[in-house]
Coordinates of C-alpha atoms in Angstrom, one line a residue:
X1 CA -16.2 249.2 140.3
X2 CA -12.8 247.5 140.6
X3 CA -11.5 246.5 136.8
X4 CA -12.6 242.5 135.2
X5 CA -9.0 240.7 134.7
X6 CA -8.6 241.0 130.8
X7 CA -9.2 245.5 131.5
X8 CA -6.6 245.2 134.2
X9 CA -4.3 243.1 131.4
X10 CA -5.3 246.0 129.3
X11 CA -4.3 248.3 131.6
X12 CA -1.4 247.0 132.4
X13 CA 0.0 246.4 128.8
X14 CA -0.7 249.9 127.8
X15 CA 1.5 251.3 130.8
X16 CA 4.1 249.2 130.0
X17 CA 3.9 250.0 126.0
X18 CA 3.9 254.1 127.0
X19 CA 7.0 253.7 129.7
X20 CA 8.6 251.6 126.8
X21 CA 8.0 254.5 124.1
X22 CA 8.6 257.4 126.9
X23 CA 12.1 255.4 128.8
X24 CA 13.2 253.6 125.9
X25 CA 14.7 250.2 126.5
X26 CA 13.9 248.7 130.4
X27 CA 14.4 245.2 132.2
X28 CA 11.3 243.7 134.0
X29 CA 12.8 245.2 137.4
X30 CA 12.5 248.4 136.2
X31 CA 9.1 248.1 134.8
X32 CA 8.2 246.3 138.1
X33 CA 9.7 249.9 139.7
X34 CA 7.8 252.4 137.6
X35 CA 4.1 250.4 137.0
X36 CA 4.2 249.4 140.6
X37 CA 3.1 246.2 140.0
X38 CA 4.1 242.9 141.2
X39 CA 6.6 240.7 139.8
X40 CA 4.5 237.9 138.0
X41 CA 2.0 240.5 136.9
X42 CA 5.2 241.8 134.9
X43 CA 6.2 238.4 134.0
X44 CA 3.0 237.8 132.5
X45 CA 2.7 241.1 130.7
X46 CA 6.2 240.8 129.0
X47 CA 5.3 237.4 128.1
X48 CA 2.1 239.2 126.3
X49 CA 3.3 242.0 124.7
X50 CA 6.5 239.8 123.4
X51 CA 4.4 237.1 121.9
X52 CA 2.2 240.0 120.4
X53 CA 5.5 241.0 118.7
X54 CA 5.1 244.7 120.0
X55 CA 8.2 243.8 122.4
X56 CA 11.4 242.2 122.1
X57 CA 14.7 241.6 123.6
X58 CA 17.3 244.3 122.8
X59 CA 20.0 243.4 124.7
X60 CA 21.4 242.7 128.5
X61 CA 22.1 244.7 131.5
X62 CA 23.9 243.5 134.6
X63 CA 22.3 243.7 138.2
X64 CA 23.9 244.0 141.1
X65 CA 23.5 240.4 142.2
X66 CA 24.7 236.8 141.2
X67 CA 23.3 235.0 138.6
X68 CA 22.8 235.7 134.7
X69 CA 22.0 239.7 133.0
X70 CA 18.9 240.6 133.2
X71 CA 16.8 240.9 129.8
X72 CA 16.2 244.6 128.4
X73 CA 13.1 244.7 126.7
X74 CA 12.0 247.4 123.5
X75 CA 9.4 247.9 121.4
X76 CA 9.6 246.5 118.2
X77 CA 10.0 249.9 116.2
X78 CA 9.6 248.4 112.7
X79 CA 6.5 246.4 113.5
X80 CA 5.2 249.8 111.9
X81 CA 6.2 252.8 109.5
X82 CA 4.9 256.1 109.8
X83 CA 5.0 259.3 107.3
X84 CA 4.6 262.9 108.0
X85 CA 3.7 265.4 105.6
X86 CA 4.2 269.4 106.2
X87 CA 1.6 270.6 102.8
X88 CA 2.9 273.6 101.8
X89 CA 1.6 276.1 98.6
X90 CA 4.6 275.6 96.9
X91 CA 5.8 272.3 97.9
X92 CA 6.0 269.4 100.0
X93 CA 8.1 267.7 103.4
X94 CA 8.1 264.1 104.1
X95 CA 9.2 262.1 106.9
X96 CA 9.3 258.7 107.3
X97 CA 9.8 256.6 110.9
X98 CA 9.6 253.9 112.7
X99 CA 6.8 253.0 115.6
X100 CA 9.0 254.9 118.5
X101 CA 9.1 258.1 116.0
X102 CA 12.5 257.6 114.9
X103 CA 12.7 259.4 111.4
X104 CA 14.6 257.2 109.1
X105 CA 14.6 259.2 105.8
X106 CA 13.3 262.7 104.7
X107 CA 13.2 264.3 101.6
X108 CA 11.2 267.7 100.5
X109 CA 9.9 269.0 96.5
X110 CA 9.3 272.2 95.3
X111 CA 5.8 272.1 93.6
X112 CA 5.8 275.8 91.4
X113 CA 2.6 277.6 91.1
X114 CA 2.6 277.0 87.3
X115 CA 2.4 273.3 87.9
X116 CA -0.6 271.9 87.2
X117 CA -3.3 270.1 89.3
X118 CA -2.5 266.0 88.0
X119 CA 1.3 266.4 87.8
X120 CA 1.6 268.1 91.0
X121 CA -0.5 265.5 92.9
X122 CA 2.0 262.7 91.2
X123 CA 5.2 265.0 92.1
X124 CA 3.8 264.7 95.9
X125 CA 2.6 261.0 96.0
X126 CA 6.0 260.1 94.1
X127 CA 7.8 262.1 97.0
X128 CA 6.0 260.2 99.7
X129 CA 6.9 256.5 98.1
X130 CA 10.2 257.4 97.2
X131 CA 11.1 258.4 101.1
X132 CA 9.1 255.2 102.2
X133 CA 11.1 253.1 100.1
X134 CA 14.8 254.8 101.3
X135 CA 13.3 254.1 105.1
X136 CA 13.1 250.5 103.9
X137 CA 9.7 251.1 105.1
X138 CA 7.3 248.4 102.6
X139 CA 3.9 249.5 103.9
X140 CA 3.1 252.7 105.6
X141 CA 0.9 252.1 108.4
X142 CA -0.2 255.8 109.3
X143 CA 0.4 259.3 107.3
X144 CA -0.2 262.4 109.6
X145 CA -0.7 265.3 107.0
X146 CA -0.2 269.2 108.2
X147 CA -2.0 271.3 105.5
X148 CA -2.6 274.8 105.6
X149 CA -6.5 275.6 105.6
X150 CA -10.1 274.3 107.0
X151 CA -10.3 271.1 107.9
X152 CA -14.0 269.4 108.0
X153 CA -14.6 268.4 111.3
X154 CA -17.1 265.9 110.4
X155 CA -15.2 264.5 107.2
X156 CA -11.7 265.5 108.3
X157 CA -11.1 266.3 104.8
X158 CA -10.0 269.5 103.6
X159 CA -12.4 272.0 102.5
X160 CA -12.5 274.4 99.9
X161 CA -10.6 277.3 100.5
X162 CA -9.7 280.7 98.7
X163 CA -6.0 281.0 97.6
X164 CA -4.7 277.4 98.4
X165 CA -4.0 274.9 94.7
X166 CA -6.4 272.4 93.8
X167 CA -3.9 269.9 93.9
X168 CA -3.4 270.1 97.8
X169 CA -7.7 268.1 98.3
X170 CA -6.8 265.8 95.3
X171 CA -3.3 265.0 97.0
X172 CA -5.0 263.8 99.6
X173 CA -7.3 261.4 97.7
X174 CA -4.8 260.3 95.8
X175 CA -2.4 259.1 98.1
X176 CA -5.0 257.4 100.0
X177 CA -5.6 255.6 97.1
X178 CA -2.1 254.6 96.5
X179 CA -1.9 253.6 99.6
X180 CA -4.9 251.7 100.6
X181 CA -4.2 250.1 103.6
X182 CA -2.6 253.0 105.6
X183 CA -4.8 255.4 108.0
X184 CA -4.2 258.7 106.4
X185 CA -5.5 261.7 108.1
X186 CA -4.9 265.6 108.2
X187 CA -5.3 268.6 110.4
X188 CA -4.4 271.8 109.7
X189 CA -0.4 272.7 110.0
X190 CA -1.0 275.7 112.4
X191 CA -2.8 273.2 114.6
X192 CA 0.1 270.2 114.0
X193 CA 2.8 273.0 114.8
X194 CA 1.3 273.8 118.9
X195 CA 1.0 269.8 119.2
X196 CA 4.9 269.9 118.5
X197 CA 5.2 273.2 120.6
X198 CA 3.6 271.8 123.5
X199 CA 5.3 267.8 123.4
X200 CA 8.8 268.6 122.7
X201 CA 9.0 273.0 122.6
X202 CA 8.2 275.7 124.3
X203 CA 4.9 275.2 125.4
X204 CA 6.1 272.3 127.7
X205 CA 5.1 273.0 130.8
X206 CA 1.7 274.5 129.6
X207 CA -1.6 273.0 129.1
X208 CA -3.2 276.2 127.9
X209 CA -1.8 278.6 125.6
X210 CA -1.8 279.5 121.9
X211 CA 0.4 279.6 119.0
X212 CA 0.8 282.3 117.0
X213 CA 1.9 281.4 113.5
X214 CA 4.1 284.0 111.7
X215 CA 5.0 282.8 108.0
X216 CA 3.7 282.7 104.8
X217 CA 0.7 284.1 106.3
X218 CA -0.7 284.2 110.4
X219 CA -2.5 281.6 111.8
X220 CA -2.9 280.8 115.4
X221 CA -3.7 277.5 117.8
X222 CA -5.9 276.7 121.0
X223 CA -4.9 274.7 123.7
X224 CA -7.1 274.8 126.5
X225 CA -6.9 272.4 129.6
X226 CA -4.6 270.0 127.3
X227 CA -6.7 270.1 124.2
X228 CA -6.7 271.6 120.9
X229 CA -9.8 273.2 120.4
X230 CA -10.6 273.7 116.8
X231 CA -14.2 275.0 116.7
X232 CA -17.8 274.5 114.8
X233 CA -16.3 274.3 111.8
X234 CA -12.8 273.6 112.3
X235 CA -11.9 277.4 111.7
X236 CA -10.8 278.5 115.5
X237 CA -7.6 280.3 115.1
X238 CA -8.1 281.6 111.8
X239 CA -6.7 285.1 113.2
X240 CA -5.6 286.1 109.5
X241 CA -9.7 287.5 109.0
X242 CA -9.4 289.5 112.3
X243 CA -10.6 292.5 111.5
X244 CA -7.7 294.9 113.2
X245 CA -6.9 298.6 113.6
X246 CA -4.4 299.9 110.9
X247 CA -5.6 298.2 107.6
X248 CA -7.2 299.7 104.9
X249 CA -9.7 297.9 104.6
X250 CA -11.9 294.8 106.2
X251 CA -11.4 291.2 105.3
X252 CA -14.2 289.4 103.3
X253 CA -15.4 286.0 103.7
X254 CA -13.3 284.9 101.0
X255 CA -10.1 287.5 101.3
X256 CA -8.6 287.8 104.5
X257 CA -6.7 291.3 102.8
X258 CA -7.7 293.8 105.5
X259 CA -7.6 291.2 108.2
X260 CA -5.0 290.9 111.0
X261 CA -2.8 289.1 107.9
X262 CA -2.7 292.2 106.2
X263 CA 0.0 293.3 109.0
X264 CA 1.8 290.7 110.1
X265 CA 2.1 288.0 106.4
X266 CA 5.3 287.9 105.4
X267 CA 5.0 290.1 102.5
X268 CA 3.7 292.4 105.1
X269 CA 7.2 291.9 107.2
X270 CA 9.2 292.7 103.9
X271 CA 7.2 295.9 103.2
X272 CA 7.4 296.9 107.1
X273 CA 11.3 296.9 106.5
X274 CA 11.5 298.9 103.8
X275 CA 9.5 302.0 105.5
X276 CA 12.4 301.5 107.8
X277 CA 15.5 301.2 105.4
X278 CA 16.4 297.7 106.8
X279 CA 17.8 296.3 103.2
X280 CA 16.5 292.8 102.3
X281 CA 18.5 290.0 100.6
X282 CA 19.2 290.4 97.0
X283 CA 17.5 287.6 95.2
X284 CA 14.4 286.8 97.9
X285 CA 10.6 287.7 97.7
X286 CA 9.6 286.5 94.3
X287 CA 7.8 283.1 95.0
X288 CA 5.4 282.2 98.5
X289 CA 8.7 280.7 100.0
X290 CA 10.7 283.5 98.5
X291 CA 8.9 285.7 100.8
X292 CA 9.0 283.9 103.6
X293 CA 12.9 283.5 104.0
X294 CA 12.8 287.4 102.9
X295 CA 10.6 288.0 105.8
X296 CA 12.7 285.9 108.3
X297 CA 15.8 286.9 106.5
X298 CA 15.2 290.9 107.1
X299 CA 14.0 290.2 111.0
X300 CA 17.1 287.8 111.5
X301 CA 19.4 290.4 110.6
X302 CA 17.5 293.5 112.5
X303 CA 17.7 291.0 115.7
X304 CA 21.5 290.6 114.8
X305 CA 22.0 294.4 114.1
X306 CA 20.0 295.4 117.4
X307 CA 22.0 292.8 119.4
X308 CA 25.9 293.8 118.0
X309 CA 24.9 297.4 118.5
X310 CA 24.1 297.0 122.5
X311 CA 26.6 295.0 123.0
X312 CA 29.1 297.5 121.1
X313 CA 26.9 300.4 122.8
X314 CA 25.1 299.6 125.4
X315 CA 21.2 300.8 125.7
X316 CA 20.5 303.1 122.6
X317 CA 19.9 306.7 124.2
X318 CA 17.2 309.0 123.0
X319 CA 14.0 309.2 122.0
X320 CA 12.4 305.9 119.6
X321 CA 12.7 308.6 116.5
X322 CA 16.0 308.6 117.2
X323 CA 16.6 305.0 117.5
X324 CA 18.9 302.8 114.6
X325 CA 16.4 301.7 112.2
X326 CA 16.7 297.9 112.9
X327 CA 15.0 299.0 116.3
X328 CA 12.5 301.0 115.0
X329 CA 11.4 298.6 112.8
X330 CA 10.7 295.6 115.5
X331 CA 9.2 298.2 117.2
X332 CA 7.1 298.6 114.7
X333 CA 6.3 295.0 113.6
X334 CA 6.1 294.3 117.6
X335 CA 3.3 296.9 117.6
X336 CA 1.5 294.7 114.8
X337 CA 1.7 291.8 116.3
X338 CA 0.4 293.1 119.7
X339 CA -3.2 293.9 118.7
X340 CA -3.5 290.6 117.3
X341 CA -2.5 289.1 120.1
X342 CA -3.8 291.1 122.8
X343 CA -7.4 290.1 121.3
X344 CA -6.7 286.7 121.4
X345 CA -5.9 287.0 125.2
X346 CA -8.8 289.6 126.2
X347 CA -11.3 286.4 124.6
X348 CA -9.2 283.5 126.1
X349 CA -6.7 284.3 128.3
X350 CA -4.4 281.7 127.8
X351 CA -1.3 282.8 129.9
X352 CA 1.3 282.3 126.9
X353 CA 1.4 283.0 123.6
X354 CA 3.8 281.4 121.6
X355 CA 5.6 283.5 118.9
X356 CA 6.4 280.5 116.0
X357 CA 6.7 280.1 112.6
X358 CA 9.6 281.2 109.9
X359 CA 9.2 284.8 111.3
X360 CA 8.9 284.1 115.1
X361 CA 11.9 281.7 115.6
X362 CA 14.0 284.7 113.3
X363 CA 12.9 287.3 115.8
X364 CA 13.5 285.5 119.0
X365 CA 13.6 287.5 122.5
X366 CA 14.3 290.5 121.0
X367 CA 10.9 290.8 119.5
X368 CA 9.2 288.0 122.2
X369 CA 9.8 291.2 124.3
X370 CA 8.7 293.9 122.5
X371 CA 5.4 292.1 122.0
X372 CA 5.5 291.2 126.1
X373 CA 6.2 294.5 126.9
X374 CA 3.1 295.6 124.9
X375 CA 0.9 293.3 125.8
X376 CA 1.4 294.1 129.4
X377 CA 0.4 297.8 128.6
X378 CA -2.4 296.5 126.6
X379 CA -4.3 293.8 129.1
X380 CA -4.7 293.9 132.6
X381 CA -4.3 289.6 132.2
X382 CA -0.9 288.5 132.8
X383 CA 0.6 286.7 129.6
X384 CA 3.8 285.2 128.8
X385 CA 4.9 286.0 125.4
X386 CA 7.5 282.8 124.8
X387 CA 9.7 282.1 120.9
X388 CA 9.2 279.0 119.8
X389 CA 11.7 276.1 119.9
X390 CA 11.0 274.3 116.4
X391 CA 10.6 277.0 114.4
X392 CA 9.1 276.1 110.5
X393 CA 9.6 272.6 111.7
X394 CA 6.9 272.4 113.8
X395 CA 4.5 271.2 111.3
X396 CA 6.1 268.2 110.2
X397 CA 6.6 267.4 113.9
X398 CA 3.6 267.8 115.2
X399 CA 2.8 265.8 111.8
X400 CA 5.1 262.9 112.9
X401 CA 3.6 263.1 116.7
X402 CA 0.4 262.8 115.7
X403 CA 0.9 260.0 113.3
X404 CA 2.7 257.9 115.8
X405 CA 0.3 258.4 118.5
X406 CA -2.8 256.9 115.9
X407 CA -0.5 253.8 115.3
X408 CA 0.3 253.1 119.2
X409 CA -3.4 253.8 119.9
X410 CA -4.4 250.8 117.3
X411 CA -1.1 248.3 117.6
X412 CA -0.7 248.7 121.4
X413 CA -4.4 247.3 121.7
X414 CA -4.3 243.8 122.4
X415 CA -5.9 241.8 119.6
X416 CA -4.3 243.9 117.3
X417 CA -2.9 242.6 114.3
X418 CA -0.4 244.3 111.9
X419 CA -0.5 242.7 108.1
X420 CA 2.9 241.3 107.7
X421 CA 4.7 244.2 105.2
X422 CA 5.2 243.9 101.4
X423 CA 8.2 243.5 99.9
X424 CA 8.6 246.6 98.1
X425 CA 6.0 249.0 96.2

């Protein structure tokens, strides 16, 4: 059935809004060109969306005719602020931006284990206002939160979990009480981290595929057909309890120790390099995050070694016993990571597996290839095995993406009205 006049207004609005967000800055001739609608049904639309206060004249651009510039119109980027949180165990990232996702300040805390529950929830609410205020941001209209963890899929709220701080569910409350009028959600960071892979890294030009997160500890995301998929009970891609050849043990419903984690966490990476004699940094592997730049740290500089060698050598002769032991020992973490991820792809054969986290953007091709050349040994179902372009930063990108789609969804509604901000805190 053709569309009533005010869904066709709709319609049209929302094109406009998304070209806007997506082009940047465009004169009515040039939306007339992309929407492919006519020129008053433009006229009226910009004549909408400005007197909504969603667009606005940002300047002038000539034509190649007579008569005066034409108008370039913009969104209104502060009609709304937006904050992203990456969670950590040991800390936390903020981000705060405008409506088009422009970050306009950024700060991060460490939070240490001693810390207790109450002053590590203020320590992280405190965070979040004090980057608000530097944005000049006096109301925060949506907070996309990346948490490690289950995430309810009926509540949306985190769920109890084994090994993560109290303080991480009561951070959440707490800020949404300090900040009452803002829509404050969260999704778990492995989750957060493909949405950024997929909109702006490697997964571009994918609509299935999964991540496989390589830090702290492993995690993995589902995109299938364009859409995360994250299960019953919000636990798919919780490839740490995969039970896996060369543990010592199985994984327990409340220890994934034995699970796939057991070979490829970071403290696993560390201890991987030491049965190889590839020296770690002096200094690194005391605290969660202490690992984790260990981990990276030791593949970073196998990947360097490997790389200076061939290009000083050429390929390394003789058999893999007999190779430096930078090489043998991606060889060896490449051969971990293989059986996880060649059980992911015999279940869902997603065509590409991403390689991200700390630990896959420090092993880059050189170990994207080991585990590609594996896999291809392993399944008969042809898989890309791709390193990721964001690296840790994935979270609070996918974070930030997240958040600013919610606000767009709500403010580029017609009818829509944002409360005019506060002055300060």
């Amino acid at each position: 059935m053709p569309a009533s006049p005010s869904t066709a207004r709709v319609i049209n609005d929302r094109l406009a809004l998304r070209l806007l967000q997506q082009e940047g800055p465009l004169t009515a001739g040039q939306l007339k060109q992309l929407t492919g609608l006519s020129r008053p049904t433009v006229a009226d639309l910009v004549e909408r969306l400005t007197a909504a206060g969603l667009i606005a004249v940002v300047g002038e651009a000539g034509e190649q005719r007579r008569g005066p510039n034409a108008k370039v119109y913009g969104i209104v980027a502060d009609r709304a602020h937006l904050a992203a949180l990456d969670v950590r165990t040991e800390g936390v990232s903020v981000a705060v931006a405008d409506l088009v996702g422009r970050v306009l300040a950024e700060a991060s805390v460490p939070i240490g284990g001693d810390t207790g529950t109450g002053p590590a929830v203020e320590q992280a609410v405190t965070l979040v206002e004090h980057v608000a205020k530097e944005a000049g941001a006096g109301r925060l209209h949506t907070v996309g939160i990346g948490a490690p963890g289950l995430i309810d899929p009926s509540s949306g709220e985190l769920r109890d979990s084994t090994g993560l701080p109290e303080w991480h569910r009561r951070f959440v409350a707490t800020l949404q009480e300090r900040l009452p009028e803002a829509r404050v959600s969260v999704e778990n960071e492995t989750n957060l981290a493909a949405v950024a892979e997929q909109r702006d890294g490697a997964a571009r030009d994918r609509d299935t595929f999964v991540l496989l997160w390589l830090g702290h500890g492993t995690g993995a995301a589902v995109v299938l057909d364009g859409a995360l998929r994250r299960g019953a009970s919000g636990g798919t891609g919780e490839i740490g309890f995969l039970p896996v050849p060369g543990t010592t043990a199985l994984p327990s419903s409340t220890d994934c120790e034995g699970g796939f984690h057991s070979l490829a966490s970071s403290a696993a990476v560390v201890e991987l390099a030491a049965e190889y004699g590839v020296p770690v940094e002096p200094g690194q592997g005391v605290s969660q995050v202490g690992v984790v730049r260990a981990a990276a740290g030791v593949v970073r500089g196998a990947v360097a070694q490997i790389r200076e060698e061939g290009a000083a050598a050429g390929p390394v002769p003789g058999s893999p016993e007999e190779h430096p032991p930078a090489a043998r020992f991606l060889d060896a973490l490449a051969d971990r990571l293989a059986v996880g991820v060649a059980s992911v792809v015999a279940i869902l054969d997603p065509g590409c597996v991403v390689l991200g986290g700390e630990v896959g953007e420090a092993g880059g091709e050189e170990l994207a290839a080991r585990v590609r050349d594996r896999i291809a040994r392993m399944t008969p179902l042809p898989t890309e095995v791709r390193t990721t372009a964001l690296g840790g930063g994935a979270v609070l990108r996918g974070a930030l993406l997240t958040a600013r789609d919610r606000a767009q969804e709500e403010l580029f509604t017609p009818g829509e009205r944002l409360p005019q901000p506060s002055p300060g805190w």
